[in-house]
Amino acid sequence: MGQTPVVYGQSSRPPRGDYSRAADDYTCAQNYAAYTAADHDTYRRLYERQSALLPGLASDAFIEALPSLGIKDHIPRFEEINERLYRATRWEIVAVPGLIPEVPFFTLLANRKFPVTDWIRTPAEFDYIVEPDVFHDLFGHVPLLFNPVFADYVQRYGEGGLKAQRLGACEMLSRLYWYTIEFGLIRQADGLRAYGAGILSSSGELAYSVRSPEPQRLPLQLERTMRTRYKIDTYQQTYFVIDSFDELFHLTADDFTPLYERLRGLPEFAADERSPA
């Protein structure tokens, strides 16, 4: 019993979380009794602020799915969400102490289990936190797991991750996760919208990603995405845009082995490197 934390991306901040609670698969029980009144109030205020920002910035699919998350005035119990989520898409959420290694992460996703960090940020981190907490994971990730096409994409990503690990290609595939599930944009009939959890749970990056003239926004293309590095402690300077979740699902239908082999010989793009117009 007990595991060690991990770090992804480029950051000077060490991870946190009580990994001594983690089982071999890095899951643990949601320590619900540990939440204080202040913790529940932090969650309520975060939910209230973020949900008010969604119109005109978040994807329609996310806005439609958000009520499925349930209560919004305190941290929900994971088992209550799972009752609805499993009925909708056969997914469930499981508690983890924080970021977990690639193989346990991919294995959980491949089995339609989404890892959710069970601790919440401090009031001093209300506006920004580097690593995911329970608000980021629940508010940002879980609503779209009620969407059947997106939920199937996340499972397919997990299955692909296990294969990438065997091929030594996890870093390339992790960039696809970062630029879709965490920081993806979608083009709707009425304009650009966010669907990535890292954007949807951030009060500042939500408007920045959709409206700011500063970052570049590129059509999602597997090769460009997998060659692009990322940072975890700044707003993104590059976003990748899809037209539908069906597009995302079908993009990942093929065997990536030839793609990985081709990319090994190509230079990478910095997180802020511009593509020619």
PDB file of C-alpha atoms in Angstrom:
ATOM      1  CA  MET A   1       0.000   0.000   0.000  1.00  0.00           C
ATOM      2  CA  GLY A   2       1.309   3.459  -0.841  1.00  0.00           C
ATOM      3  CA  GLN A   3       2.709   4.899  -4.050  1.00  0.00           C
ATOM      4  CA  THR A   4       4.955   7.742  -5.175  1.00  0.00           C
ATOM      5  CA  PRO A   5       3.756  10.939  -6.927  1.00  0.00           C
ATOM      6  CA  VAL A   6       4.580  11.853 -10.508  1.00  0.00           C
ATOM      7  CA  VAL A   7       5.116  15.074 -12.477  1.00  0.00           C
ATOM      8  CA  TYR A   8       4.048  15.770 -16.075  1.00  0.00           C
ATOM      9  CA  GLY A   9       4.930  18.647 -18.365  1.00  0.00           C
ATOM     10  CA  GLN A  10       7.345  21.437 -17.481  1.00  0.00           C
ATOM     11  CA  SER A  11       6.849  22.880 -14.012  1.00  0.00           C
ATOM     12  CA  SER A  12       8.961  23.824 -11.018  1.00  0.00           C
ATOM     13  CA  ARG A  13       6.177  22.900  -8.595  1.00  0.00           C
ATOM     14  CA  PRO A  14       6.353  19.512  -6.821  1.00  0.00           C
ATOM     15  CA  PRO A  15       3.128  17.480  -6.820  1.00  0.00           C
ATOM     16  CA  ARG A  16       1.084  17.036  -3.677  1.00  0.00           C
ATOM     17  CA  GLY A  17      -1.454  14.582  -2.352  1.00  0.00           C
ATOM     18  CA  ASP A  18      -1.259  11.752   0.174  1.00  0.00           C
ATOM     19  CA  TYR A  19       0.009   8.895  -1.970  1.00  0.00           C
ATOM     20  CA  SER A  20       0.350   6.642   1.069  1.00  0.00           C
ATOM     21  CA  ARG A  21      -3.405   6.054   0.693  1.00  0.00           C
ATOM     22  CA  ALA A  22      -3.089   4.708  -2.862  1.00  0.00           C
ATOM     23  CA  ALA A  23      -3.575   1.068  -3.769  1.00  0.00           C
ATOM     24  CA  ASP A  24      -1.536  -0.720  -6.434  1.00  0.00           C
ATOM     25  CA  ASP A  25      -3.658   0.864  -9.174  1.00  0.00           C
ATOM     26  CA  TYR A  26      -3.268   4.302  -7.525  1.00  0.00           C
ATOM     27  CA  THR A  27      -6.939   4.518  -6.576  1.00  0.00           C
ATOM     28  CA  CYS A  28      -8.096   5.248  -3.051  1.00  0.00           C
ATOM     29  CA  ALA A  29     -11.306   5.869  -1.180  1.00  0.00           C
ATOM     30  CA  GLN A  30     -12.698   9.384  -1.406  1.00  0.00           C
ATOM     31  CA  ASN A  31     -11.814  10.813   2.002  1.00  0.00           C
ATOM     32  CA  TYR A  32     -15.131  12.613   2.317  1.00  0.00           C
ATOM     33  CA  ALA A  33     -14.942  13.058   6.088  1.00  0.00           C
ATOM     34  CA  ALA A  34     -11.744  15.084   5.661  1.00  0.00           C
ATOM     35  CA  TYR A  35     -13.503  17.911   3.813  1.00  0.00           C
ATOM     36  CA  THR A  36     -14.052  20.949   5.996  1.00  0.00           C
ATOM     37  CA  ALA A  37     -16.831  23.524   5.768  1.00  0.00           C
ATOM     38  CA  ALA A  38     -14.274  25.810   4.118  1.00  0.00           C
ATOM     39  CA  ASP A  39     -13.496  23.110   1.522  1.00  0.00           C
ATOM     40  CA  HIS A  40     -17.158  22.769   0.620  1.00  0.00           C
ATOM     41  CA  ASP A  41     -17.487  26.542   0.428  1.00  0.00           C
ATOM     42  CA  THR A  42     -14.472  26.750  -1.889  1.00  0.00           C
ATOM     43  CA  TYR A  43     -16.085  24.193  -4.191  1.00  0.00           C
ATOM     44  CA  ARG A  44     -19.414  26.069  -4.130  1.00  0.00           C
ATOM     45  CA  ARG A  45     -17.773  29.387  -4.974  1.00  0.00           C
ATOM     46  CA  LEU A  46     -15.663  27.862  -7.739  1.00  0.00           C
ATOM     47  CA  TYR A  47     -18.712  26.167  -9.264  1.00  0.00           C
ATOM     48  CA  GLU A  48     -20.773  29.345  -9.034  1.00  0.00           C
ATOM     49  CA  ARG A  49     -18.096  31.515 -10.636  1.00  0.00           C
ATOM     50  CA  GLN A  50     -17.167  29.103 -13.391  1.00  0.00           C
ATOM     51  CA  SER A  51     -20.695  28.138 -14.433  1.00  0.00           C
ATOM     52  CA  ALA A  52     -21.555  31.836 -14.837  1.00  0.00           C
ATOM     53  CA  LEU A  53     -18.724  32.208 -17.370  1.00  0.00           C
ATOM     54  CA  LEU A  54     -19.765  29.339 -19.654  1.00  0.00           C
ATOM     55  CA  PRO A  55     -22.331  30.953 -22.004  1.00  0.00           C
ATOM     56  CA  GLY A  56     -20.713  31.901 -25.303  1.00  0.00           C
ATOM     57  CA  LEU A  57     -17.398  30.273 -24.315  1.00  0.00           C
ATOM     58  CA  ALA A  58     -18.062  26.605 -23.465  1.00  0.00           C
ATOM     59  CA  SER A  59     -19.254  24.024 -25.964  1.00  0.00           C
ATOM     60  CA  ASP A  60     -22.967  23.318 -26.132  1.00  0.00           C
ATOM     61  CA  ALA A  61     -22.283  19.670 -25.309  1.00  0.00           C
ATOM     62  CA  PHE A  62     -20.580  20.641 -22.059  1.00  0.00           C
ATOM     63  CA  ILE A  63     -23.279  23.104 -21.023  1.00  0.00           C
ATOM     64  CA  GLU A  64     -25.947  20.493 -21.718  1.00  0.00           C
ATOM     65  CA  ALA A  65     -24.112  17.835 -19.691  1.00  0.00           C
ATOM     66  CA  LEU A  66     -23.125  19.965 -16.675  1.00  0.00           C
ATOM     67  CA  PRO A  67     -26.411  19.486 -14.747  1.00  0.00           C
ATOM     68  CA  SER A  68     -25.698  15.738 -14.730  1.00  0.00           C
ATOM     69  CA  LEU A  69     -22.909  16.454 -12.260  1.00  0.00           C
ATOM     70  CA  GLY A  70     -25.591  17.037  -9.620  1.00  0.00           C
ATOM     71  CA  ILE A  71     -25.174  19.166  -6.514  1.00  0.00           C
ATOM     72  CA  LYS A  72     -23.262  22.397  -6.830  1.00  0.00           C
ATOM     73  CA  ASP A  73     -23.246  23.860  -3.298  1.00  0.00           C
ATOM     74  CA  HIS A  74     -20.775  21.337  -1.814  1.00  0.00           C
ATOM     75  CA  ILE A  75     -18.318  18.666  -2.909  1.00  0.00           C
ATOM     76  CA  PRO A  76     -20.353  15.696  -4.174  1.00  0.00           C
ATOM     77  CA  ARG A  77     -19.828  12.113  -3.161  1.00  0.00           C
ATOM     78  CA  PHE A  78     -18.332  10.177  -6.035  1.00  0.00           C
ATOM     79  CA  GLU A  79     -20.701   7.249  -5.626  1.00  0.00           C
ATOM     80  CA  GLU A  80     -23.695   9.543  -6.171  1.00  0.00           C
ATOM     81  CA  ILE A  81     -22.268  10.794  -9.465  1.00  0.00           C
ATOM     82  CA  ASN A  82     -21.495   7.218 -10.476  1.00  0.00           C
ATOM     83  CA  GLU A  83     -25.133   6.200 -10.166  1.00  0.00           C
ATOM     84  CA  ARG A  84     -26.010   8.618 -12.977  1.00  0.00           C
ATOM     85  CA  LEU A  85     -22.793   8.318 -14.965  1.00  0.00           C
ATOM     86  CA  TYR A  86     -22.819   4.532 -15.213  1.00  0.00           C
ATOM     87  CA  ARG A  87     -26.410   4.560 -16.414  1.00  0.00           C
ATOM     88  CA  ALA A  88     -25.552   7.149 -19.072  1.00  0.00           C
ATOM     89  CA  THR A  89     -22.314   5.818 -20.592  1.00  0.00           C
ATOM     90  CA  ARG A  90     -21.090   2.893 -18.438  1.00  0.00           C
ATOM     91  CA  TRP A  91     -18.317   5.078 -17.015  1.00  0.00           C
ATOM     92  CA  GLU A  92     -17.513   5.663 -13.348  1.00  0.00           C
ATOM     93  CA  ILE A  93     -15.160   7.933 -11.461  1.00  0.00           C
ATOM     94  CA  VAL A  94     -12.578   6.676  -8.954  1.00  0.00           C
ATOM     95  CA  ALA A  95     -10.655   8.668  -6.357  1.00  0.00           C
ATOM     96  CA  VAL A  96      -6.887   9.146  -6.628  1.00  0.00           C
ATOM     97  CA  PRO A  97      -4.482  11.204  -4.459  1.00  0.00           C
ATOM     98  CA  GLY A  98      -3.296  13.333  -7.409  1.00  0.00           C
ATOM     99  CA  LEU A  99      -1.520  12.818 -10.730  1.00  0.00           C
ATOM    100  CA  ILE A 100      -0.762   9.159 -11.376  1.00  0.00           C
ATOM    101  CA  PRO A 101       1.725   7.337 -13.661  1.00  0.00           C
ATOM    102  CA  GLU A 102       0.924   6.571 -17.262  1.00  0.00           C
ATOM    103  CA  VAL A 103       0.199   2.836 -17.112  1.00  0.00           C
ATOM    104  CA  PRO A 104      -2.282   2.998 -14.192  1.00  0.00           C
ATOM    105  CA  PHE A 105      -3.865   6.065 -15.803  1.00  0.00           C
ATOM    106  CA  PHE A 106      -4.261   4.416 -19.213  1.00  0.00           C
ATOM    107  CA  THR A 107      -5.525   1.208 -17.615  1.00  0.00           C
ATOM    108  CA  LEU A 108      -8.251   3.045 -15.721  1.00  0.00           C
ATOM    109  CA  LEU A 109      -9.389   4.912 -18.840  1.00  0.00           C
ATOM    110  CA  ALA A 110      -9.373   1.741 -20.938  1.00  0.00           C
ATOM    111  CA  ASN A 111     -11.739   0.237 -18.346  1.00  0.00           C
ATOM    112  CA  ARG A 112     -14.016   3.292 -18.371  1.00  0.00           C
ATOM    113  CA  LYS A 113     -12.869   4.515 -14.972  1.00  0.00           C
ATOM    114  CA  PHE A 114     -11.873   8.178 -14.712  1.00  0.00           C
ATOM    115  CA  PRO A 115      -9.411   9.121 -11.938  1.00  0.00           C
ATOM    116  CA  VAL A 116     -10.528  12.129  -9.897  1.00  0.00           C
ATOM    117  CA  THR A 117      -8.226  13.831  -7.383  1.00  0.00           C
ATOM    118  CA  ASP A 118     -10.104  13.969  -4.098  1.00  0.00           C
ATOM    119  CA  TRP A 119      -8.444  16.970  -2.403  1.00  0.00           C
ATOM    120  CA  ILE A 120      -9.390  20.588  -3.066  1.00  0.00           C
ATOM    121  CA  ARG A 121      -7.249  23.710  -3.446  1.00  0.00           C
ATOM    122  CA  THR A 122      -6.723  26.203  -0.651  1.00  0.00           C
ATOM    123  CA  PRO A 123      -8.501  29.587  -0.657  1.00  0.00           C
ATOM    124  CA  ALA A 124      -5.160  31.194  -1.602  1.00  0.00           C
ATOM    125  CA  GLU A 125      -5.245  29.130  -4.833  1.00  0.00           C
ATOM    126  CA  PHE A 126      -8.805  30.056  -5.690  1.00  0.00           C
ATOM    127  CA  ASP A 127      -7.861  31.757  -8.956  1.00  0.00           C
ATOM    128  CA  TYR A 128      -5.137  29.396 -10.142  1.00  0.00           C
ATOM    129  CA  ILE A 129      -3.734  25.985  -9.279  1.00  0.00           C
ATOM    130  CA  VAL A 130      -1.027  24.095 -11.156  1.00  0.00           C
ATOM    131  CA  GLU A 131      -2.098  20.491 -10.628  1.00  0.00           C
ATOM    132  CA  PRO A 132      -5.648  19.109 -10.838  1.00  0.00           C
ATOM    133  CA  ASP A 133      -7.824  19.123  -7.745  1.00  0.00           C
ATOM    134  CA  VAL A 134     -11.324  17.777  -7.173  1.00  0.00           C
ATOM    135  CA  PHE A 135     -12.960  20.845  -8.699  1.00  0.00           C
ATOM    136  CA  HIS A 136     -10.890  20.699 -11.881  1.00  0.00           C
ATOM    137  CA  ASP A 137     -11.536  16.990 -12.317  1.00  0.00           C
ATOM    138  CA  LEU A 138     -15.246  17.010 -11.494  1.00  0.00           C
ATOM    139  CA  PHE A 139     -16.295  20.255 -13.149  1.00  0.00           C
ATOM    140  CA  GLY A 140     -13.845  20.124 -16.047  1.00  0.00           C
ATOM    141  CA  HIS A 141     -13.762  16.442 -17.005  1.00  0.00           C
ATOM    142  CA  VAL A 142     -16.772  14.553 -15.743  1.00  0.00           C
ATOM    143  CA  PRO A 143     -19.680  16.321 -17.524  1.00  0.00           C
ATOM    144  CA  LEU A 144     -18.481  15.288 -20.999  1.00  0.00           C
ATOM    145  CA  LEU A 145     -18.190  11.679 -19.831  1.00  0.00           C
ATOM    146  CA  PHE A 146     -21.992  11.785 -19.980  1.00  0.00           C
ATOM    147  CA  ASN A 147     -21.637  12.402 -23.753  1.00  0.00           C
ATOM    148  CA  PRO A 148     -21.499   8.961 -25.449  1.00  0.00           C
ATOM    149  CA  VAL A 149     -19.155   9.921 -28.311  1.00  0.00           C
ATOM    150  CA  PHE A 150     -16.708  11.801 -26.112  1.00  0.00           C
ATOM    151  CA  ALA A 151     -16.824   9.045 -23.489  1.00  0.00           C
ATOM    152  CA  ASP A 152     -15.920   6.485 -26.152  1.00  0.00           C
ATOM    153  CA  TYR A 153     -13.030   8.682 -27.295  1.00  0.00           C
ATOM    154  CA  VAL A 154     -11.601   8.792 -23.772  1.00  0.00           C
ATOM    155  CA  GLN A 155     -11.773   5.003 -23.495  1.00  0.00           C
ATOM    156  CA  ARG A 156     -10.101   4.632 -26.888  1.00  0.00           C
ATOM    157  CA  TYR A 157      -7.386   7.020 -25.727  1.00  0.00           C
ATOM    158  CA  GLY A 158      -6.736   4.799 -22.704  1.00  0.00           C
ATOM    159  CA  GLU A 159      -6.470   1.712 -24.878  1.00  0.00           C
ATOM    160  CA  GLY A 160      -4.105   3.561 -27.203  1.00  0.00           C
ATOM    161  CA  GLY A 161      -2.068   4.699 -24.226  1.00  0.00           C
ATOM    162  CA  LEU A 162      -1.332   1.154 -23.134  1.00  0.00           C
ATOM    163  CA  LYS A 163      -0.086   0.377 -26.634  1.00  0.00           C
ATOM    164  CA  ALA A 164       1.960   3.598 -26.740  1.00  0.00           C
ATOM    165  CA  GLN A 165       3.626   2.613 -23.474  1.00  0.00           C
ATOM    166  CA  ARG A 166       4.760  -0.678 -24.987  1.00  0.00           C
ATOM    167  CA  LEU A 167       6.111   1.230 -28.001  1.00  0.00           C
ATOM    168  CA  GLY A 168       7.879   3.910 -25.970  1.00  0.00           C
ATOM    169  CA  ALA A 169       5.606   6.605 -27.380  1.00  0.00           C
ATOM    170  CA  CYS A 170       3.786   7.865 -24.282  1.00  0.00           C
ATOM    171  CA  GLU A 171       5.149  11.389 -24.525  1.00  0.00           C
ATOM    172  CA  MET A 172       3.793  11.790 -28.047  1.00  0.00           C
ATOM    173  CA  LEU A 173       0.382  10.443 -27.104  1.00  0.00           C
ATOM    174  CA  SER A 174       0.233  12.520 -23.912  1.00  0.00           C
ATOM    175  CA  ARG A 175       0.330  15.617 -26.079  1.00  0.00           C
ATOM    176  CA  LEU A 176      -2.867  14.496 -27.813  1.00  0.00           C
ATOM    177  CA  TYR A 177      -4.542  14.227 -24.403  1.00  0.00           C
ATOM    178  CA  TRP A 178      -3.257  17.644 -23.399  1.00  0.00           C
ATOM    179  CA  TYR A 179      -4.438  19.398 -26.537  1.00  0.00           C
ATOM    180  CA  THR A 180      -7.832  17.678 -26.728  1.00  0.00           C
ATOM    181  CA  ILE A 181      -9.191  16.423 -23.394  1.00  0.00           C
ATOM    182  CA  GLU A 182      -7.448  19.145 -21.369  1.00  0.00           C
ATOM    183  CA  PHE A 183      -7.162  22.143 -23.715  1.00  0.00           C
ATOM    184  CA  GLY A 184      -9.255  21.386 -26.781  1.00  0.00           C
ATOM    185  CA  LEU A 185     -11.391  23.864 -28.718  1.00  0.00           C
ATOM    186  CA  ILE A 186     -14.352  23.029 -30.957  1.00  0.00           C
ATOM    187  CA  ARG A 187     -15.832  25.055 -33.789  1.00  0.00           C
ATOM    188  CA  GLN A 188     -19.618  25.206 -33.553  1.00  0.00           C
ATOM    189  CA  ALA A 189     -22.035  26.802 -35.999  1.00  0.00           C
ATOM    190  CA  ASP A 190     -22.113  29.896 -33.774  1.00  0.00           C
ATOM    191  CA  GLY A 191     -18.366  30.141 -33.265  1.00  0.00           C
ATOM    192  CA  LEU A 192     -15.372  28.811 -31.378  1.00  0.00           C
ATOM    193  CA  ARG A 193     -15.982  27.156 -28.009  1.00  0.00           C
ATOM    194  CA  ALA A 194     -13.952  25.283 -25.371  1.00  0.00           C
ATOM    195  CA  TYR A 195     -14.407  21.640 -24.445  1.00  0.00           C
ATOM    196  CA  GLY A 196     -11.073  20.899 -22.707  1.00  0.00           C
ATOM    197  CA  ALA A 197     -11.221  20.486 -18.939  1.00  0.00           C
ATOM    198  CA  GLY A 198      -8.189  22.659 -18.263  1.00  0.00           C
ATOM    199  CA  ILE A 199      -9.924  25.542 -20.001  1.00  0.00           C
ATOM    200  CA  LEU A 200     -13.414  24.939 -18.637  1.00  0.00           C
ATOM    201  CA  SER A 201     -12.222  24.901 -15.022  1.00  0.00           C
ATOM    202  CA  SER A 202     -10.118  28.077 -15.392  1.00  0.00           C
ATOM    203  CA  SER A 203     -11.743  31.473 -14.958  1.00  0.00           C
ATOM    204  CA  GLY A 204      -9.007  33.243 -16.897  1.00  0.00           C
ATOM    205  CA  GLU A 205      -8.138  30.805 -19.655  1.00  0.00           C
ATOM    206  CA  LEU A 206     -11.754  30.212 -20.685  1.00  0.00           C
ATOM    207  CA  ALA A 207     -12.164  33.650 -22.256  1.00  0.00           C
ATOM    208  CA  TYR A 208      -8.497  33.813 -23.279  1.00  0.00           C
ATOM    209  CA  SER A 209      -8.620  30.568 -25.272  1.00  0.00           C
ATOM    210  CA  VAL A 210     -11.750  31.517 -27.199  1.00  0.00           C
ATOM    211  CA  ARG A 211     -11.415  35.277 -27.676  1.00  0.00           C
ATOM    212  CA  SER A 212      -7.830  36.457 -27.223  1.00  0.00           C
ATOM    213  CA  PRO A 213      -5.888  37.307 -30.401  1.00  0.00           C
ATOM    214  CA  GLU A 214      -2.652  36.205 -28.727  1.00  0.00           C
ATOM    215  CA  PRO A 215      -2.561  32.368 -29.052  1.00  0.00           C
ATOM    216  CA  GLN A 216      -2.501  30.493 -32.331  1.00  0.00           C
ATOM    217  CA  ARG A 217      -5.374  28.115 -33.076  1.00  0.00           C
ATOM    218  CA  LEU A 218      -4.662  25.273 -35.480  1.00  0.00           C
ATOM    219  CA  PRO A 219      -6.916  22.560 -36.922  1.00  0.00           C
ATOM    220  CA  LEU A 220      -6.306  19.358 -34.988  1.00  0.00           C
ATOM    221  CA  GLN A 221      -3.829  17.286 -36.942  1.00  0.00           C
ATOM    222  CA  LEU A 222      -2.259  14.293 -35.239  1.00  0.00           C
ATOM    223  CA  GLU A 223       1.296  14.807 -36.414  1.00  0.00           C
ATOM    224  CA  ARG A 224       1.483  18.501 -35.478  1.00  0.00           C
ATOM    225  CA  THR A 225      -0.213  17.870 -32.137  1.00  0.00           C
ATOM    226  CA  MET A 226       2.065  15.001 -31.128  1.00  0.00           C
ATOM    227  CA  ARG A 227       5.160  17.055 -31.994  1.00  0.00           C
ATOM    228  CA  THR A 228       4.095  20.012 -29.834  1.00  0.00           C
ATOM    229  CA  ARG A 229       5.441  20.256 -26.290  1.00  0.00           C
ATOM    230  CA  TYR A 230       3.357  21.859 -23.556  1.00  0.00           C
ATOM    231  CA  LYS A 231       3.670  23.663 -20.234  1.00  0.00           C
ATOM    232  CA  ILE A 232       1.434  23.046 -17.269  1.00  0.00           C
ATOM    233  CA  ASP A 233       1.788  26.351 -15.429  1.00  0.00           C
ATOM    234  CA  THR A 234       0.903  29.018 -18.015  1.00  0.00           C
ATOM    235  CA  TYR A 235      -1.927  29.742 -20.410  1.00  0.00           C
ATOM    236  CA  GLN A 236      -1.472  27.835 -23.658  1.00  0.00           C
ATOM    237  CA  GLN A 237       0.008  29.619 -26.644  1.00  0.00           C
ATOM    238  CA  THR A 238      -1.204  26.950 -29.056  1.00  0.00           C
ATOM    239  CA  TYR A 239      -4.685  25.417 -29.240  1.00  0.00           C
ATOM    240  CA  PHE A 240      -5.972  22.755 -31.608  1.00  0.00           C
ATOM    241  CA  VAL A 241      -9.514  22.956 -32.967  1.00  0.00           C
ATOM    242  CA  ILE A 242     -11.952  20.191 -33.939  1.00  0.00           C
ATOM    243  CA  ASP A 243     -15.313  20.423 -35.719  1.00  0.00           C
ATOM    244  CA  SER A 244     -17.044  17.645 -33.768  1.00  0.00           C
ATOM    245  CA  PHE A 245     -16.461  14.893 -31.238  1.00  0.00           C
ATOM    246  CA  ASP A 246     -17.108  12.407 -34.037  1.00  0.00           C
ATOM    247  CA  GLU A 247     -14.056  13.832 -35.802  1.00  0.00           C
ATOM    248  CA  LEU A 248     -12.004  13.338 -32.647  1.00  0.00           C
ATOM    249  CA  PHE A 249     -13.190   9.753 -32.274  1.00  0.00           C
ATOM    250  CA  HIS A 250     -12.493   8.813 -35.889  1.00  0.00           C
ATOM    251  CA  LEU A 251      -9.071  10.484 -35.896  1.00  0.00           C
ATOM    252  CA  THR A 252      -7.963   7.933 -33.334  1.00  0.00           C
ATOM    253  CA  ALA A 253      -9.365   4.867 -35.075  1.00  0.00           C
ATOM    254  CA  ASP A 254      -6.166   3.900 -36.919  1.00  0.00           C
ATOM    255  CA  ASP A 255      -3.086   2.158 -35.587  1.00  0.00           C
ATOM    256  CA  PHE A 256      -0.638   4.871 -34.479  1.00  0.00           C
ATOM    257  CA  THR A 257       2.452   2.651 -34.764  1.00  0.00           C
ATOM    258  CA  PRO A 258       3.540   3.976 -38.191  1.00  0.00           C
ATOM    259  CA  LEU A 259       2.880   7.532 -37.022  1.00  0.00           C
ATOM    260  CA  TYR A 260       5.070   7.087 -33.949  1.00  0.00           C
ATOM    261  CA  GLU A 261       7.888   5.705 -36.057  1.00  0.00           C
ATOM    262  CA  ARG A 262       7.679   8.629 -38.468  1.00  0.00           C
ATOM    263  CA  LEU A 263       7.606  11.216 -35.686  1.00  0.00           C
ATOM    264  CA  ARG A 264      10.696   9.854 -33.927  1.00  0.00           C
ATOM    265  CA  GLY A 265      12.867  11.336 -36.656  1.00  0.00           C
ATOM    266  CA  LEU A 266      11.195  14.754 -36.748  1.00  0.00           C
ATOM    267  CA  PRO A 267      11.966  17.854 -34.635  1.00  0.00           C
ATOM    268  CA  GLU A 268       9.512  18.920 -31.960  1.00  0.00           C
ATOM    269  CA  PHE A 269       7.652  22.208 -31.707  1.00  0.00           C
ATOM    270  CA  ALA A 270       8.013  24.372 -28.612  1.00  0.00           C
ATOM    271  CA  ALA A 271       4.784  25.071 -26.750  1.00  0.00           C
ATOM    272  CA  ASP A 272       4.736  28.630 -28.088  1.00  0.00           C
ATOM    273  CA  GLU A 273       6.239  28.009 -31.536  1.00  0.00           C
ATOM    274  CA  ARG A 274       4.186  29.554 -34.315  1.00  0.00           C
ATOM    275  CA  SER A 275       3.231  27.695 -37.470  1.00  0.00           C
ATOM    276  CA  PRO A 276       3.580  29.566 -40.770  1.00  0.00           C
ATOM    277  CA  ALA A 277       0.380  31.398 -41.694  1.00  0.00           C
TER     278      ALA A 277
END
